[in-house]
Amino acid sequence: MRYSKIFSKSTKSTSADNESINAKLLTQAGFVDQEMAGVYTWLPLGLAVLRNIEQIVREEMDALGASEIFMPSLQPKEYWDTTNRWEGVDVLFKLKSQTGKDYALGCTHEEVVTPLVKKFVQSYKDLPLATYQINTKFRDELRAKSGVLRGREFRMKDMYSFHTNQEDLSAFYQKTLKAYVRAYNRCGLQVKVVQASGGVFTQNLSHEFQAITDAGEDVLIACNSCEFGENSEIATHNEGDACPTCNAVLVKTKGIEVGNIFDLGTKYSDAFELEFTNEEGKRQRVLMGCYGIGTSRLVGSIVEASHDEKGMIWPKSIAPALVHLVRIGEDAESVEAADGLYNELRAAGIRVFYDDRDTTAGAKFGDADLMGLPLRLTVSKRMLAESVVEWKERTATEATKVPRTDVLASVKTFAQA
Ligand code: ATP
Ligand code: MG
């Protein structure tokens, strides 16, 4: 990606939403643009991060044996009446067709997936099954003021599973819980797994996945070593106690909910009469689970958890590119050298963001820190004279010099480290 070729540039102006670090940094770096409160355009660099996260989540869901689908956001009122949620869900966006018919904009997809699966499931032989999508969700949030953490239009991966018995559902639920922790860790984020207080689904099991950062809305009593956490409102442990799972110390922290899984029991299969014929030939209700990850909220959570006074610090796995190549100088020699390195790295499959603009070194270095790609490489006349490239990792304080002939090998090693 050449900086000169993308129209979205970094900007000094902060968004109106300057209370939140993620909105400020993502906007200044040209990753997102706020259209209105809680609604954002994902610009090329931000979209690259979102896609990288969604690809990691996709791989983890595929590994569970779930199949990917894509469901409509436009949903008929009848489905929402069937579950009594047309009136019951306060954040549901409702709209009217010119024909007079009412529709909901999907804030979740139980109302679509349950009747969908009903068309395909007849007997126990058709179960279990799991299906997921990565889609845009709409919620009429009153407090859309934390940047991409709380959107009114946002991205979510939602998976639904269908089972003949509780044992099978519970086993899949536990497998999914582990896959979630893996997905967050692959995105460079440590999470706490918190048993949820219930809410709508009080009698059944539910877990939230909490990213630890000061920007969080939830207060937790969490282990400072393993994934154990409790919501402070219903905690059975105190700050300073020993962790019940690993014996390390429990501390009080703030968290952002980046995922939530539920054992739904027969709540939706009762509403839609989703049944299967069991081995004795009797009709039985299907048991369901649902599993959500807020993929756009994850982008913001990672910014909140990983930045310094100069800007964002992206983990390699989800960074828009591994290398931020800076060219200083517009002379033919510098241009040829920098273009050459850009092409060499790309040919080797390295993701490179190339700042080929005609602007000052200060502006380019400032942008590199703000954008937070893992490795900055600088080509300049001074470096060319020594046959070296300047090497500066985003998390390091000092820059070093690497012989031009060693750069590709060093970058490959860095990519794998
Ligand atoms: P919250 O309590 O933060 O409002 P929720 O519990 O209503 O979220 P779920 O229905 O559990 O959200 O949705 C699954 C996931 O989608 C959440 O864990 C969160 O990561 C993400 N999410 C929910 N609402 C939003 C939103 N308005 N903007 C961005 N992501 C969201
Ligand atoms: Mg939730």
mmCIF file of N, CA, C and O in Angstrom, residues 143 145-146 149-150 192-197 206-222 229-235 251-260 297 301:
data_model
loop_
_atom_site.group_PDB
_atom_site.id
_atom_site.type_symbol
_atom_site.label_atom_id
_atom_site.label_comp_id
_atom_site.label_asym_id
_atom_site.label_seq_id
_atom_site.Cartn_x
_atom_site.Cartn_y
_atom_site.Cartn_z
ATOM 1 N N ARG A 143 -26.189 5.764 24.398
ATOM 2 C CA ARG A 143 -24.884 6.313 24.757
ATOM 3 C C ARG A 143 -23.825 5.868 23.752
ATOM 4 O O ARG A 143 -22.965 5.069 24.066
ATOM 5 N N LYS A 145 -20.963 6.975 22.586
ATOM 6 C CA LYS A 145 -19.968 8.047 22.744
ATOM 7 C C LYS A 145 -18.568 7.519 23.070
ATOM 8 O O LYS A 145 -17.723 8.264 23.510
ATOM 9 N N SER A 146 -18.346 6.251 22.850
ATOM 10 C CA SER A 146 -17.013 5.719 23.142
ATOM 11 C C SER A 146 -16.308 5.275 21.877
ATOM 12 O O SER A 146 -15.685 4.223 21.842
ATOM 13 N N LEU A 149 -16.182 1.606 20.229
ATOM 14 C CA LEU A 149 -16.555 0.634 21.264
ATOM 15 C C LEU A 149 -18.064 0.439 21.324
ATOM 16 O O LEU A 149 -18.550 -0.651 21.591
ATOM 17 N N ARG A 150 -18.811 1.515 21.128
ATOM 18 C CA ARG A 150 -20.277 1.407 21.171
ATOM 19 C C ARG A 150 -20.862 2.103 19.954
ATOM 20 O O ARG A 150 -21.073 3.302 19.966
ATOM 21 N N LYS A 192 -10.262 -11.651 30.267
ATOM 22 C CA LYS A 192 -10.759 -12.386 31.426
ATOM 23 C C LYS A 192 -12.094 -13.009 31.035
ATOM 24 O O LYS A 192 -12.880 -12.398 30.292
ATOM 25 N N VAL A 193 -12.312 -14.220 31.507
ATOM 26 C CA VAL A 193 -13.562 -14.920 31.215
ATOM 27 C C VAL A 193 -14.448 -14.808 32.452
ATOM 28 O O VAL A 193 -14.090 -15.304 33.519
ATOM 29 N N VAL A 194 -15.572 -14.125 32.294
ATOM 30 C CA VAL A 194 -16.401 -13.761 33.434
ATOM 31 C C VAL A 194 -17.774 -14.400 33.297
ATOM 32 O O VAL A 194 -18.448 -14.211 32.274
ATOM 33 N N GLN A 195 -18.166 -15.136 34.331
ATOM 34 C CA GLN A 195 -19.521 -15.701 34.276
ATOM 35 C C GLN A 195 -20.511 -14.558 34.450
ATOM 36 O O GLN A 195 -20.379 -13.740 35.357
ATOM 37 N N ALA A 196 -21.487 -14.496 33.537
ATOM 38 C CA ALA A 196 -22.382 -13.335 33.508
ATOM 39 C C ALA A 196 -23.534 -13.481 34.497
ATOM 40 O O ALA A 196 -23.929 -14.581 34.864
ATOM 41 N N SER A 197 -24.063 -12.311 34.867
ATOM 42 C CA SER A 197 -25.093 -12.287 35.909
ATOM 43 C C SER A 197 -26.438 -12.798 35.424
ATOM 44 O O SER A 197 -27.327 -13.058 36.203
ATOM 45 N N SER A 206 -23.968 -18.289 30.989
ATOM 46 C CA SER A 206 -23.491 -17.260 30.075
ATOM 47 C C SER A 206 -22.124 -16.784 30.541
ATOM 48 O O SER A 206 -21.879 -16.680 31.743
ATOM 49 N N HIS A 207 -21.233 -16.523 29.605
ATOM 50 C CA HIS A 207 -19.921 -15.976 29.940
ATOM 51 C C HIS A 207 -19.633 -14.747 29.097
ATOM 52 O O HIS A 207 -19.959 -14.724 27.907
ATOM 53 N N GLU A 208 -19.011 -13.758 29.732
ATOM 54 C CA GLU A 208 -18.527 -12.588 29.001
ATOM 55 C C GLU A 208 -17.013 -12.655 28.914
ATOM 56 O O GLU A 208 -16.362 -13.178 29.820
ATOM 57 N N PHE A 209 -16.486 -12.089 27.838
ATOM 58 C CA PHE A 209 -15.039 -12.002 27.648
ATOM 59 C C PHE A 209 -14.688 -10.530 27.786
ATOM 60 O O PHE A 209 -15.244 -9.696 27.070
ATOM 61 N N GLN A 210 -13.812 -10.229 28.725
ATOM 62 C CA GLN A 210 -13.526 -8.843 29.068
ATOM 63 C C GLN A 210 -12.072 -8.514 28.752
ATOM 64 O O GLN A 210 -11.154 -9.175 29.246
ATOM 65 N N ALA A 211 -11.887 -7.445 27.949
ATOM 66 C CA ALA A 211 -10.542 -6.932 27.689
ATOM 67 C C ALA A 211 -10.230 -5.939 28.794
ATOM 68 O O ALA A 211 -11.042 -5.062 29.084
ATOM 69 N N ILE A 212 -9.066 -6.085 29.412
ATOM 70 C CA ILE A 212 -8.717 -5.232 30.547
ATOM 71 C C ILE A 212 -8.151 -3.900 30.058
ATOM 72 O O ILE A 212 -7.094 -3.855 29.449
ATOM 73 N N THR A 213 -8.880 -2.830 30.294
ATOM 74 C CA THR A 213 -8.365 -1.472 30.039
ATOM 75 C C THR A 213 -9.186 -0.474 30.855
ATOM 76 O O THR A 213 -10.337 -0.733 31.191
ATOM 77 N N ASP A 214 -8.579 0.684 31.104
ATOM 78 C CA ASP A 214 -9.248 1.720 31.897
ATOM 79 C C ASP A 214 -10.474 2.284 31.191
ATOM 80 O O ASP A 214 -11.325 2.906 31.817
ATOM 81 N N ALA A 215 -10.556 2.066 29.867
ATOM 82 C CA ALA A 215 -11.700 2.584 29.123
ATOM 83 C C ALA A 215 -12.941 1.718 29.341
ATOM 84 O O ALA A 215 -14.025 2.036 28.867
ATOM 85 N N GLY A 216 -12.784 0.614 30.068
ATOM 86 C CA GLY A 216 -13.898 -0.314 30.258
ATOM 87 C C GLY A 216 -15.040 0.260 31.068
ATOM 88 O O GLY A 216 -14.832 1.136 31.923
ATOM 89 N N GLU A 217 -16.242 -0.232 30.809
ATOM 90 C CA GLU A 217 -17.431 0.212 31.545
ATOM 91 C C GLU A 217 -17.710 -0.717 32.718
ATOM 92 O O GLU A 217 -18.445 -0.366 33.632
ATOM 93 N N ASP A 218 -17.173 -1.933 32.665
ATOM 94 C CA ASP A 218 -17.469 -2.917 33.698
ATOM 95 C C ASP A 218 -16.325 -3.002 34.713
ATOM 96 O O ASP A 218 -15.160 -2.916 34.350
ATOM 97 N N VAL A 219 -16.691 -3.151 35.983
ATOM 98 C CA VAL A 219 -15.674 -3.296 37.026
ATOM 99 C C VAL A 219 -15.572 -4.780 37.388
ATOM 100 O O VAL A 219 -16.583 -5.442 37.625
ATOM 101 N N LEU A 220 -14.337 -5.275 37.394
ATOM 102 C CA LEU A 220 -14.117 -6.704 37.604
ATOM 103 C C LEU A 220 -13.214 -6.962 38.801
ATOM 104 O O LEU A 220 -12.387 -6.129 39.151
ATOM 105 N N ILE A 221 -13.406 -8.119 39.400
ATOM 106 C CA ILE A 221 -12.403 -8.677 40.303
ATOM 107 C C ILE A 221 -11.763 -9.788 39.482
ATOM 108 O O ILE A 221 -12.420 -10.779 39.159
ATOM 109 N N ALA A 222 -10.498 -9.581 39.088
ATOM 110 C CA ALA A 222 -9.899 -10.509 38.124
ATOM 111 C C ALA A 222 -8.516 -10.942 38.566
ATOM 112 O O ALA A 222 -7.811 -10.217 39.265
ATOM 113 N N GLY A 229 -12.100 -14.164 36.047
ATOM 114 C CA GLY A 229 -12.615 -12.847 36.396
ATOM 115 C C GLY A 229 -14.043 -12.955 36.876
ATOM 116 O O GLY A 229 -14.754 -13.922 36.561
ATOM 117 N N GLU A 230 -14.464 -11.978 37.690
ATOM 118 C CA GLU A 230 -15.851 -11.912 38.150
ATOM 119 C C GLU A 230 -16.319 -10.481 38.012
ATOM 120 O O GLU A 230 -15.546 -9.542 38.236
ATOM 121 N N ASN A 231 -17.589 -10.314 37.673
ATOM 122 C CA ASN A 231 -18.172 -8.988 37.665
ATOM 123 C C ASN A 231 -18.279 -8.525 39.114
ATOM 124 O O ASN A 231 -18.811 -9.250 39.951
ATOM 125 N N SER A 232 -17.777 -7.328 39.417
ATOM 126 C CA SER A 232 -17.724 -6.881 40.824
ATOM 127 C C SER A 232 -19.111 -6.845 41.470
ATOM 128 O O SER A 232 -19.234 -7.009 42.673
ATOM 129 N N GLU A 233 -20.141 -6.645 40.644
ATOM 130 C CA GLU A 233 -21.503 -6.567 41.196
ATOM 131 C C GLU A 233 -21.980 -7.882 41.812
ATOM 132 O O GLU A 233 -22.827 -7.879 42.698
ATOM 133 N N ILE A 234 -21.472 -8.987 41.294
ATOM 134 C CA ILE A 234 -21.923 -10.280 41.816
ATOM 135 C C ILE A 234 -20.748 -11.155 42.251
ATOM 136 O O ILE A 234 -20.856 -12.370 42.364
ATOM 137 N N ALA A 235 -19.605 -10.493 42.513
ATOM 138 C CA ALA A 235 -18.395 -11.246 42.842
ATOM 139 C C ALA A 235 -18.521 -11.973 44.183
ATOM 140 O O ALA A 235 -19.132 -11.464 45.117
ATOM 141 N N VAL A 251 -7.246 -8.840 41.596
ATOM 142 C CA VAL A 251 -7.186 -7.376 41.633
ATOM 143 C C VAL A 251 -8.472 -6.794 41.050
ATOM 144 O O VAL A 251 -9.223 -7.479 40.358
ATOM 145 N N LYS A 252 -8.688 -5.497 41.362
ATOM 146 C CA LYS A 252 -9.864 -4.815 40.829
ATOM 147 C C LYS A 252 -9.454 -4.108 39.543
ATOM 148 O O LYS A 252 -8.468 -3.367 39.539
ATOM 149 N N THR A 253 -10.150 -4.356 38.429
ATOM 150 C CA THR A 253 -9.796 -3.704 37.170
ATOM 151 C C THR A 253 -11.059 -3.352 36.402
ATOM 152 O O THR A 253 -12.159 -3.752 36.775
ATOM 153 N N LYS A 254 -10.876 -2.609 35.311
ATOM 154 C CA LYS A 254 -12.000 -2.289 34.439
ATOM 155 C C LYS A 254 -11.872 -3.079 33.147
ATOM 156 O O LYS A 254 -10.755 -3.307 32.663
ATOM 157 N N GLY A 255 -13.003 -3.480 32.606
ATOM 158 C CA GLY A 255 -12.970 -4.270 31.390
ATOM 159 C C GLY A 255 -13.992 -3.825 30.357
ATOM 160 O O GLY A 255 -15.003 -3.199 30.697
ATOM 161 N N ILE A 256 -13.691 -4.130 29.100
ATOM 162 C CA ILE A 256 -14.621 -3.901 27.993
ATOM 163 C C ILE A 256 -15.125 -5.264 27.551
ATOM 164 O O ILE A 256 -14.314 -6.163 27.268
ATOM 165 N N GLU A 257 -16.433 -5.412 27.420
ATOM 166 C CA GLU A 257 -16.993 -6.688 26.966
ATOM 167 C C GLU A 257 -16.733 -6.848 25.470
ATOM 168 O O GLU A 257 -17.299 -6.141 24.655
ATOM 169 N N VAL A 258 -15.856 -7.795 25.119
ATOM 170 C CA VAL A 258 -15.550 -8.008 23.706
ATOM 171 C C VAL A 258 -16.203 -9.284 23.164
ATOM 172 O O VAL A 258 -16.053 -9.613 21.989
ATOM 173 N N GLY A 259 -16.916 -9.979 24.010
ATOM 174 C CA GLY A 259 -17.625 -11.169 23.540
ATOM 175 C C GLY A 259 -18.554 -11.673 24.611
ATOM 176 O O GLY A 259 -18.424 -11.322 25.798
ATOM 177 N N ASN A 260 -19.517 -12.471 24.193
ATOM 178 C CA ASN A 260 -20.525 -12.965 25.116
ATOM 179 C C ASN A 260 -21.092 -14.259 24.535
ATOM 180 O O ASN A 260 -21.428 -14.306 23.349
ATOM 181 N N ARG A 297 -15.723 -3.507 17.861
ATOM 182 C CA ARG A 297 -15.370 -3.103 19.233
ATOM 183 C C ARG A 297 -13.974 -3.601 19.585
ATOM 184 O O ARG A 297 -13.232 -2.935 20.320
ATOM 185 N N SER A 301 -10.918 -1.705 21.320
ATOM 186 C CA SER A 301 -10.404 -2.229 22.599
ATOM 187 C C SER A 301 -8.893 -2.412 22.535
ATOM 188 O O SER A 301 -8.186 -2.175 23.518
#
